[in-house]
């Protein structure tokens, strides 16, 4: 009799491992596709904060419960359906965006403190002052002189904001949370 019980235990152990593995794979796929994702920086528009080739973790879940905030680094679906853009949220619905003659951004009449930018910021053809419509955000790259952003493509609908970049994985010497 003891041999039969050992056989049942072994079969039960294998079955339990298979079930556990299947559940882990399903959870990992759901988390990867719906909660978090890995993305790669593929342009220079976010220099000096992000450079081409860096790998980031994207939080895809938060914006289902809260709206983007000024300063968030977001991944958006760009004007071309196959192109994703990484930009910083500068303005929120109802904000009035303007630019000073010396290349500074103002929001609601107050100059933004932007130690992360590279270059000066100009309107690039945008009619200013510009009021951001409801359910949209105004985004710009940190490399202000080399960025396709809301100054050219207009405000970004909340529904086009895929997620928020929260963590840098690569290169290892830059590993850590994004600001």
PDB file of C-alpha atoms in Angstrom:
ATOM      1  CA  UNK A   1       0.000   0.000   0.000  1.00  0.00           C
ATOM      2  CA  UNK A   2       2.653   2.610   0.761  1.00  0.00           C
ATOM      3  CA  UNK A   3       3.919   2.392  -2.835  1.00  0.00           C
ATOM      4  CA  UNK A   4       0.496   3.430  -4.181  1.00  0.00           C
ATOM      5  CA  UNK A   5       0.372   6.475  -1.876  1.00  0.00           C
ATOM      6  CA  UNK A   6       3.850   7.556  -2.969  1.00  0.00           C
ATOM      7  CA  UNK A   7       2.715   7.351  -6.590  1.00  0.00           C
ATOM      8  CA  UNK A   8      -0.386   9.439  -5.877  1.00  0.00           C
ATOM      9  CA  UNK A   9       1.741  12.036  -4.067  1.00  0.00           C
ATOM     10  CA  UNK A  10       4.143  12.296  -6.956  1.00  0.00           C
ATOM     11  CA  UNK A  11       1.302  12.695  -9.499  1.00  0.00           C
ATOM     12  CA  UNK A  12      -0.426  15.244  -7.281  1.00  0.00           C
ATOM     13  CA  UNK A  13       2.844  17.168  -6.883  1.00  0.00           C
ATOM     14  CA  UNK A  14       3.375  17.361 -10.657  1.00  0.00           C
ATOM     15  CA  UNK A  15      -0.236  18.414 -11.199  1.00  0.00           C
ATOM     16  CA  UNK A  16       0.039  21.139  -8.538  1.00  0.00           C
ATOM     17  CA  UNK A  17       3.251  22.445 -10.107  1.00  0.00           C
ATOM     18  CA  UNK A  18       1.625  22.557 -13.555  1.00  0.00           C
ATOM     19  CA  UNK A  19      -1.366  24.466 -12.204  1.00  0.00           C
ATOM     20  CA  UNK A  20       0.885  26.905 -10.355  1.00  0.00           C
ATOM     21  CA  UNK A  21       3.025  27.463 -13.445  1.00  0.00           C
ATOM     22  CA  UNK A  22      -0.037  28.041 -15.644  1.00  0.00           C
ATOM     23  CA  UNK A  23      -1.457  30.579 -13.192  1.00  0.00           C
ATOM     24  CA  UNK A  24       1.910  32.375 -13.000  1.00  0.00           C
ATOM     25  CA  UNK A  25       2.159  32.594 -16.803  1.00  0.00           C
ATOM     26  CA  UNK A  26      -1.391  33.972 -17.116  1.00  0.00           C
ATOM     27  CA  UNK A  27      -0.793  36.552 -14.366  1.00  0.00           C
ATOM     28  CA  UNK A  28       2.534  37.595 -15.921  1.00  0.00           C
ATOM     29  CA  UNK A  29       0.913  38.091 -19.334  1.00  0.00           C
ATOM     30  CA  UNK A  30      -1.936  40.114 -17.847  1.00  0.00           C
ATOM     31  CA  UNK A  31       0.429  42.269 -15.796  1.00  0.00           C
ATOM     32  CA  UNK A  32       2.774  42.813 -18.752  1.00  0.00           C
ATOM     33  CA  UNK A  33       0.028  43.761 -21.193  1.00  0.00           C
ATOM     34  CA  UNK A  34      -2.369  45.639 -18.934  1.00  0.00           C
ATOM     35  CA  UNK A  35      -0.506  46.913 -15.862  1.00  0.00           C
ATOM     36  CA  UNK A  36       3.179  47.340 -16.707  1.00  0.00           C
ATOM     37  CA  UNK A  37       5.297  47.187 -19.842  1.00  0.00           C
ATOM     38  CA  UNK A  38       8.873  47.681 -20.860  1.00  0.00           C
ATOM     39  CA  UNK A  39       9.604  50.332 -23.487  1.00  0.00           C
ATOM     40  CA  UNK A  40      12.690  51.668 -25.223  1.00  0.00           C
ATOM     41  CA  UNK A  41      13.543  55.320 -25.868  1.00  0.00           C
ATOM     42  CA  UNK A  42      13.849  55.663 -29.640  1.00  0.00           C
ATOM     43  CA  UNK A  43      14.435  59.377 -30.204  1.00  0.00           C
ATOM     44  CA  UNK A  44      16.241  62.433 -28.854  1.00  0.00           C
ATOM     45  CA  UNK A  45      13.223  64.528 -27.890  1.00  0.00           C
ATOM     46  CA  UNK A  46      13.567  63.824 -24.148  1.00  0.00           C
ATOM     47  CA  UNK A  47      17.283  64.621 -23.784  1.00  0.00           C
ATOM     48  CA  UNK A  48      18.679  65.523 -21.196  1.00  0.00           C
ATOM     49  CA  UNK A  49      16.354  63.370 -19.088  1.00  0.00           C
ATOM     50  CA  UNK A  50      16.218  60.309 -21.387  1.00  0.00           C
ATOM     51  CA  UNK A  51      18.540  59.275 -24.198  1.00  0.00           C
ATOM     52  CA  UNK A  52      18.083  56.909 -27.094  1.00  0.00           C
ATOM     53  CA  UNK A  53      18.457  53.233 -26.193  1.00  0.00           C
ATOM     54  CA  UNK A  54      17.427  53.537 -22.551  1.00  0.00           C
ATOM     55  CA  UNK A  55      14.858  50.984 -21.351  1.00  0.00           C
ATOM     56  CA  UNK A  56      11.971  52.053 -19.136  1.00  0.00           C
ATOM     57  CA  UNK A  57       9.151  50.504 -17.135  1.00  0.00           C
ATOM     58  CA  UNK A  58       5.772  51.947 -18.066  1.00  0.00           C
ATOM     59  CA  UNK A  59       2.877  52.025 -15.601  1.00  0.00           C
ATOM     60  CA  UNK A  60      -0.218  51.367 -17.739  1.00  0.00           C
ATOM     61  CA  UNK A  61      -2.621  50.998 -14.834  1.00  0.00           C
ATOM     62  CA  UNK A  62      -2.540  54.306 -12.891  1.00  0.00           C
ATOM     63  CA  UNK A  63      -4.294  56.438 -15.491  1.00  0.00           C
ATOM     64  CA  UNK A  64      -7.357  54.192 -15.284  1.00  0.00           C
ATOM     65  CA  UNK A  65      -7.839  55.615 -11.761  1.00  0.00           C
ATOM     66  CA  UNK A  66      -6.273  59.088 -11.931  1.00  0.00           C
ATOM     67  CA  UNK A  67      -5.527  61.757 -14.515  1.00  0.00           C
ATOM     68  CA  UNK A  68      -2.029  62.692 -15.729  1.00  0.00           C
ATOM     69  CA  UNK A  69      -0.295  65.345 -13.636  1.00  0.00           C
ATOM     70  CA  UNK A  70       1.988  68.178 -14.726  1.00  0.00           C
ATOM     71  CA  UNK A  71       5.548  66.853 -14.875  1.00  0.00           C
ATOM     72  CA  UNK A  72       4.612  63.214 -15.585  1.00  0.00           C
ATOM     73  CA  UNK A  73       6.655  61.532 -18.311  1.00  0.00           C
ATOM     74  CA  UNK A  74       4.053  59.798 -20.457  1.00  0.00           C
ATOM     75  CA  UNK A  75       3.972  57.368 -23.364  1.00  0.00           C
ATOM     76  CA  UNK A  76       1.403  58.428 -25.930  1.00  0.00           C
ATOM     77  CA  UNK A  77       0.080  57.015 -29.155  1.00  0.00           C
ATOM     78  CA  UNK A  78       1.471  59.447 -31.703  1.00  0.00           C
ATOM     79  CA  UNK A  79      -0.165  60.928 -34.765  1.00  0.00           C
ATOM     80  CA  UNK A  80       0.955  57.930 -36.820  1.00  0.00           C
ATOM     81  CA  UNK A  81      -0.725  54.788 -35.530  1.00  0.00           C
ATOM     82  CA  UNK A  82       2.495  52.761 -35.303  1.00  0.00           C
ATOM     83  CA  UNK A  83       4.501  55.463 -33.494  1.00  0.00           C
ATOM     84  CA  UNK A  84       4.617  55.858 -29.720  1.00  0.00           C
ATOM     85  CA  UNK A  85       6.057  59.053 -28.271  1.00  0.00           C
ATOM     86  CA  UNK A  86       7.590  59.762 -24.862  1.00  0.00           C
ATOM     87  CA  UNK A  87       6.876  63.306 -23.625  1.00  0.00           C
ATOM     88  CA  UNK A  88       6.419  65.334 -20.447  1.00  0.00           C
ATOM     89  CA  UNK A  89       3.007  66.693 -19.411  1.00  0.00           C
ATOM     90  CA  UNK A  90       3.244  70.490 -19.285  1.00  0.00           C
ATOM     91  CA  UNK A  91      -0.396  71.566 -19.175  1.00  0.00           C
ATOM     92  CA  UNK A  92      -3.721  70.190 -17.976  1.00  0.00           C
ATOM     93  CA  UNK A  93      -7.301  70.888 -19.120  1.00  0.00           C
ATOM     94  CA  UNK A  94      -8.153  74.577 -18.743  1.00  0.00           C
ATOM     95  CA  UNK A  95      -4.520  75.708 -18.352  1.00  0.00           C
ATOM     96  CA  UNK A  96      -3.327  78.613 -20.479  1.00  0.00           C
ATOM     97  CA  UNK A  97       0.096  77.990 -22.063  1.00  0.00           C
ATOM     98  CA  UNK A  98       2.346  80.803 -23.279  1.00  0.00           C
ATOM     99  CA  UNK A  99       6.017  81.343 -24.030  1.00  0.00           C
ATOM    100  CA  UNK A 100       8.207  84.287 -23.054  1.00  0.00           C
ATOM    101  CA  UNK A 101      10.557  86.031 -25.476  1.00  0.00           C
ATOM    102  CA  UNK A 102      13.547  84.466 -23.721  1.00  0.00           C
ATOM    103  CA  UNK A 103      12.237  80.927 -24.308  1.00  0.00           C
ATOM    104  CA  UNK A 104      10.500  80.073 -21.053  1.00  0.00           C
ATOM    105  CA  UNK A 105       7.119  78.329 -20.658  1.00  0.00           C
ATOM    106  CA  UNK A 106       4.364  79.964 -18.635  1.00  0.00           C
ATOM    107  CA  UNK A 107       1.263  78.175 -17.376  1.00  0.00           C
ATOM    108  CA  UNK A 108      -1.596  80.361 -16.181  1.00  0.00           C
ATOM    109  CA  UNK A 109       0.758  83.352 -16.174  1.00  0.00           C
ATOM    110  CA  UNK A 110       3.478  81.728 -14.015  1.00  0.00           C
ATOM    111  CA  UNK A 111       6.860  80.625 -15.372  1.00  0.00           C
ATOM    112  CA  UNK A 112       7.520  76.908 -14.980  1.00  0.00           C
ATOM    113  CA  UNK A 113      10.654  75.799 -13.147  1.00  0.00           C
ATOM    114  CA  UNK A 114      12.098  73.281 -15.625  1.00  0.00           C
ATOM    115  CA  UNK A 115      15.651  72.262 -14.672  1.00  0.00           C
ATOM    116  CA  UNK A 116      15.294  69.144 -16.877  1.00  0.00           C
ATOM    117  CA  UNK A 117      15.031  70.903 -20.272  1.00  0.00           C
ATOM    118  CA  UNK A 118      17.626  71.205 -22.993  1.00  0.00           C
ATOM    119  CA  UNK A 119      17.445  74.346 -25.150  1.00  0.00           C
ATOM    120  CA  UNK A 120      14.926  77.147 -25.195  1.00  0.00           C
ATOM    121  CA  UNK A 121      11.190  76.804 -25.680  1.00  0.00           C
ATOM    122  CA  UNK A 122       9.389  78.671 -28.429  1.00  0.00           C
ATOM    123  CA  UNK A 123       5.852  78.448 -29.810  1.00  0.00           C
ATOM    124  CA  UNK A 124       6.924  76.803 -33.110  1.00  0.00           C
ATOM    125  CA  UNK A 125       3.818  78.131 -34.867  1.00  0.00           C
ATOM    126  CA  UNK A 126       1.364  77.490 -32.019  1.00  0.00           C
ATOM    127  CA  UNK A 127      -1.022  80.433 -31.564  1.00  0.00           C
ATOM    128  CA  UNK A 128      -0.450  81.645 -27.991  1.00  0.00           C
ATOM    129  CA  UNK A 129      -1.766  82.092 -25.428  1.00  0.00           C
ATOM    130  CA  UNK A 130      -3.277  78.626 -25.849  1.00  0.00           C
ATOM    131  CA  UNK A 131      -6.007  77.193 -23.613  1.00  0.00           C
ATOM    132  CA  UNK A 132      -5.899  73.408 -23.232  1.00  0.00           C
ATOM    133  CA  UNK A 133      -9.253  71.770 -24.048  1.00  0.00           C
ATOM    134  CA  UNK A 134     -11.139  69.426 -21.703  1.00  0.00           C
ATOM    135  CA  UNK A 135     -10.009  65.774 -21.513  1.00  0.00           C
ATOM    136  CA  UNK A 136      -6.592  66.586 -23.061  1.00  0.00           C
ATOM    137  CA  UNK A 137      -3.046  67.354 -21.925  1.00  0.00           C
ATOM    138  CA  UNK A 138      -0.346  69.528 -23.473  1.00  0.00           C
ATOM    139  CA  UNK A 139       2.956  67.636 -23.786  1.00  0.00           C
ATOM    140  CA  UNK A 140       6.481  68.604 -24.789  1.00  0.00           C
ATOM    141  CA  UNK A 141       9.811  66.868 -25.037  1.00  0.00           C
ATOM    142  CA  UNK A 142      12.589  67.980 -22.692  1.00  0.00           C
ATOM    143  CA  UNK A 143      14.825  68.651 -25.723  1.00  0.00           C
ATOM    144  CA  UNK A 144      12.699  71.640 -26.664  1.00  0.00           C
ATOM    145  CA  UNK A 145      14.458  72.563 -29.883  1.00  0.00           C
ATOM    146  CA  UNK A 146      14.205  68.979 -31.262  1.00  0.00           C
ATOM    147  CA  UNK A 147      10.799  67.649 -30.271  1.00  0.00           C
ATOM    148  CA  UNK A 148       7.580  66.891 -32.126  1.00  0.00           C
ATOM    149  CA  UNK A 149       5.035  67.664 -29.435  1.00  0.00           C
ATOM    150  CA  UNK A 150       1.784  69.502 -28.693  1.00  0.00           C
ATOM    151  CA  UNK A 151       3.167  72.667 -30.264  1.00  0.00           C
ATOM    152  CA  UNK A 152       2.925  70.830 -33.615  1.00  0.00           C
ATOM    153  CA  UNK A 153       0.459  67.972 -33.158  1.00  0.00           C
ATOM    154  CA  UNK A 154      -1.909  69.694 -30.730  1.00  0.00           C
ATOM    155  CA  UNK A 155      -3.188  68.577 -27.356  1.00  0.00           C
ATOM    156  CA  UNK A 156      -3.236  64.861 -26.561  1.00  0.00           C
ATOM    157  CA  UNK A 157      -6.529  63.203 -25.617  1.00  0.00           C
ATOM    158  CA  UNK A 158      -6.540  61.321 -22.311  1.00  0.00           C
ATOM    159  CA  UNK A 159      -7.482  58.224 -24.321  1.00  0.00           C
ATOM    160  CA  UNK A 160      -4.199  58.507 -26.284  1.00  0.00           C
ATOM    161  CA  UNK A 161      -2.070  58.476 -23.124  1.00  0.00           C
ATOM    162  CA  UNK A 162      -0.936  54.864 -22.874  1.00  0.00           C
ATOM    163  CA  UNK A 163       0.888  55.115 -19.558  1.00  0.00           C
ATOM    164  CA  UNK A 164       3.491  56.811 -17.413  1.00  0.00           C
ATOM    165  CA  UNK A 165       7.225  56.082 -17.500  1.00  0.00           C
ATOM    166  CA  UNK A 166       8.179  55.391 -13.883  1.00  0.00           C
ATOM    167  CA  UNK A 167      11.485  53.528 -13.802  1.00  0.00           C
ATOM    168  CA  UNK A 168      14.684  53.289 -15.865  1.00  0.00           C
ATOM    169  CA  UNK A 169      16.080  49.757 -16.225  1.00  0.00           C
ATOM    170  CA  UNK A 170      18.957  50.380 -18.617  1.00  0.00           C
ATOM    171  CA  UNK A 171      21.727  51.468 -18.622  1.00  0.00           C
ATOM    172  CA  UNK A 172      22.576  50.171 -15.178  1.00  0.00           C
ATOM    173  CA  UNK A 173      24.438  53.353 -14.174  1.00  0.00           C
ATOM    174  CA  UNK A 174      21.117  55.263 -14.601  1.00  0.00           C
ATOM    175  CA  UNK A 175      18.972  52.528 -12.983  1.00  0.00           C
ATOM    176  CA  UNK A 176      16.208  53.990 -10.836  1.00  0.00           C
ATOM    177  CA  UNK A 177      13.013  55.985 -10.564  1.00  0.00           C
ATOM    178  CA  UNK A 178      12.275  58.730 -13.109  1.00  0.00           C
ATOM    179  CA  UNK A 179      11.535  62.329 -12.130  1.00  0.00           C
TER     180      UNK A 179
END
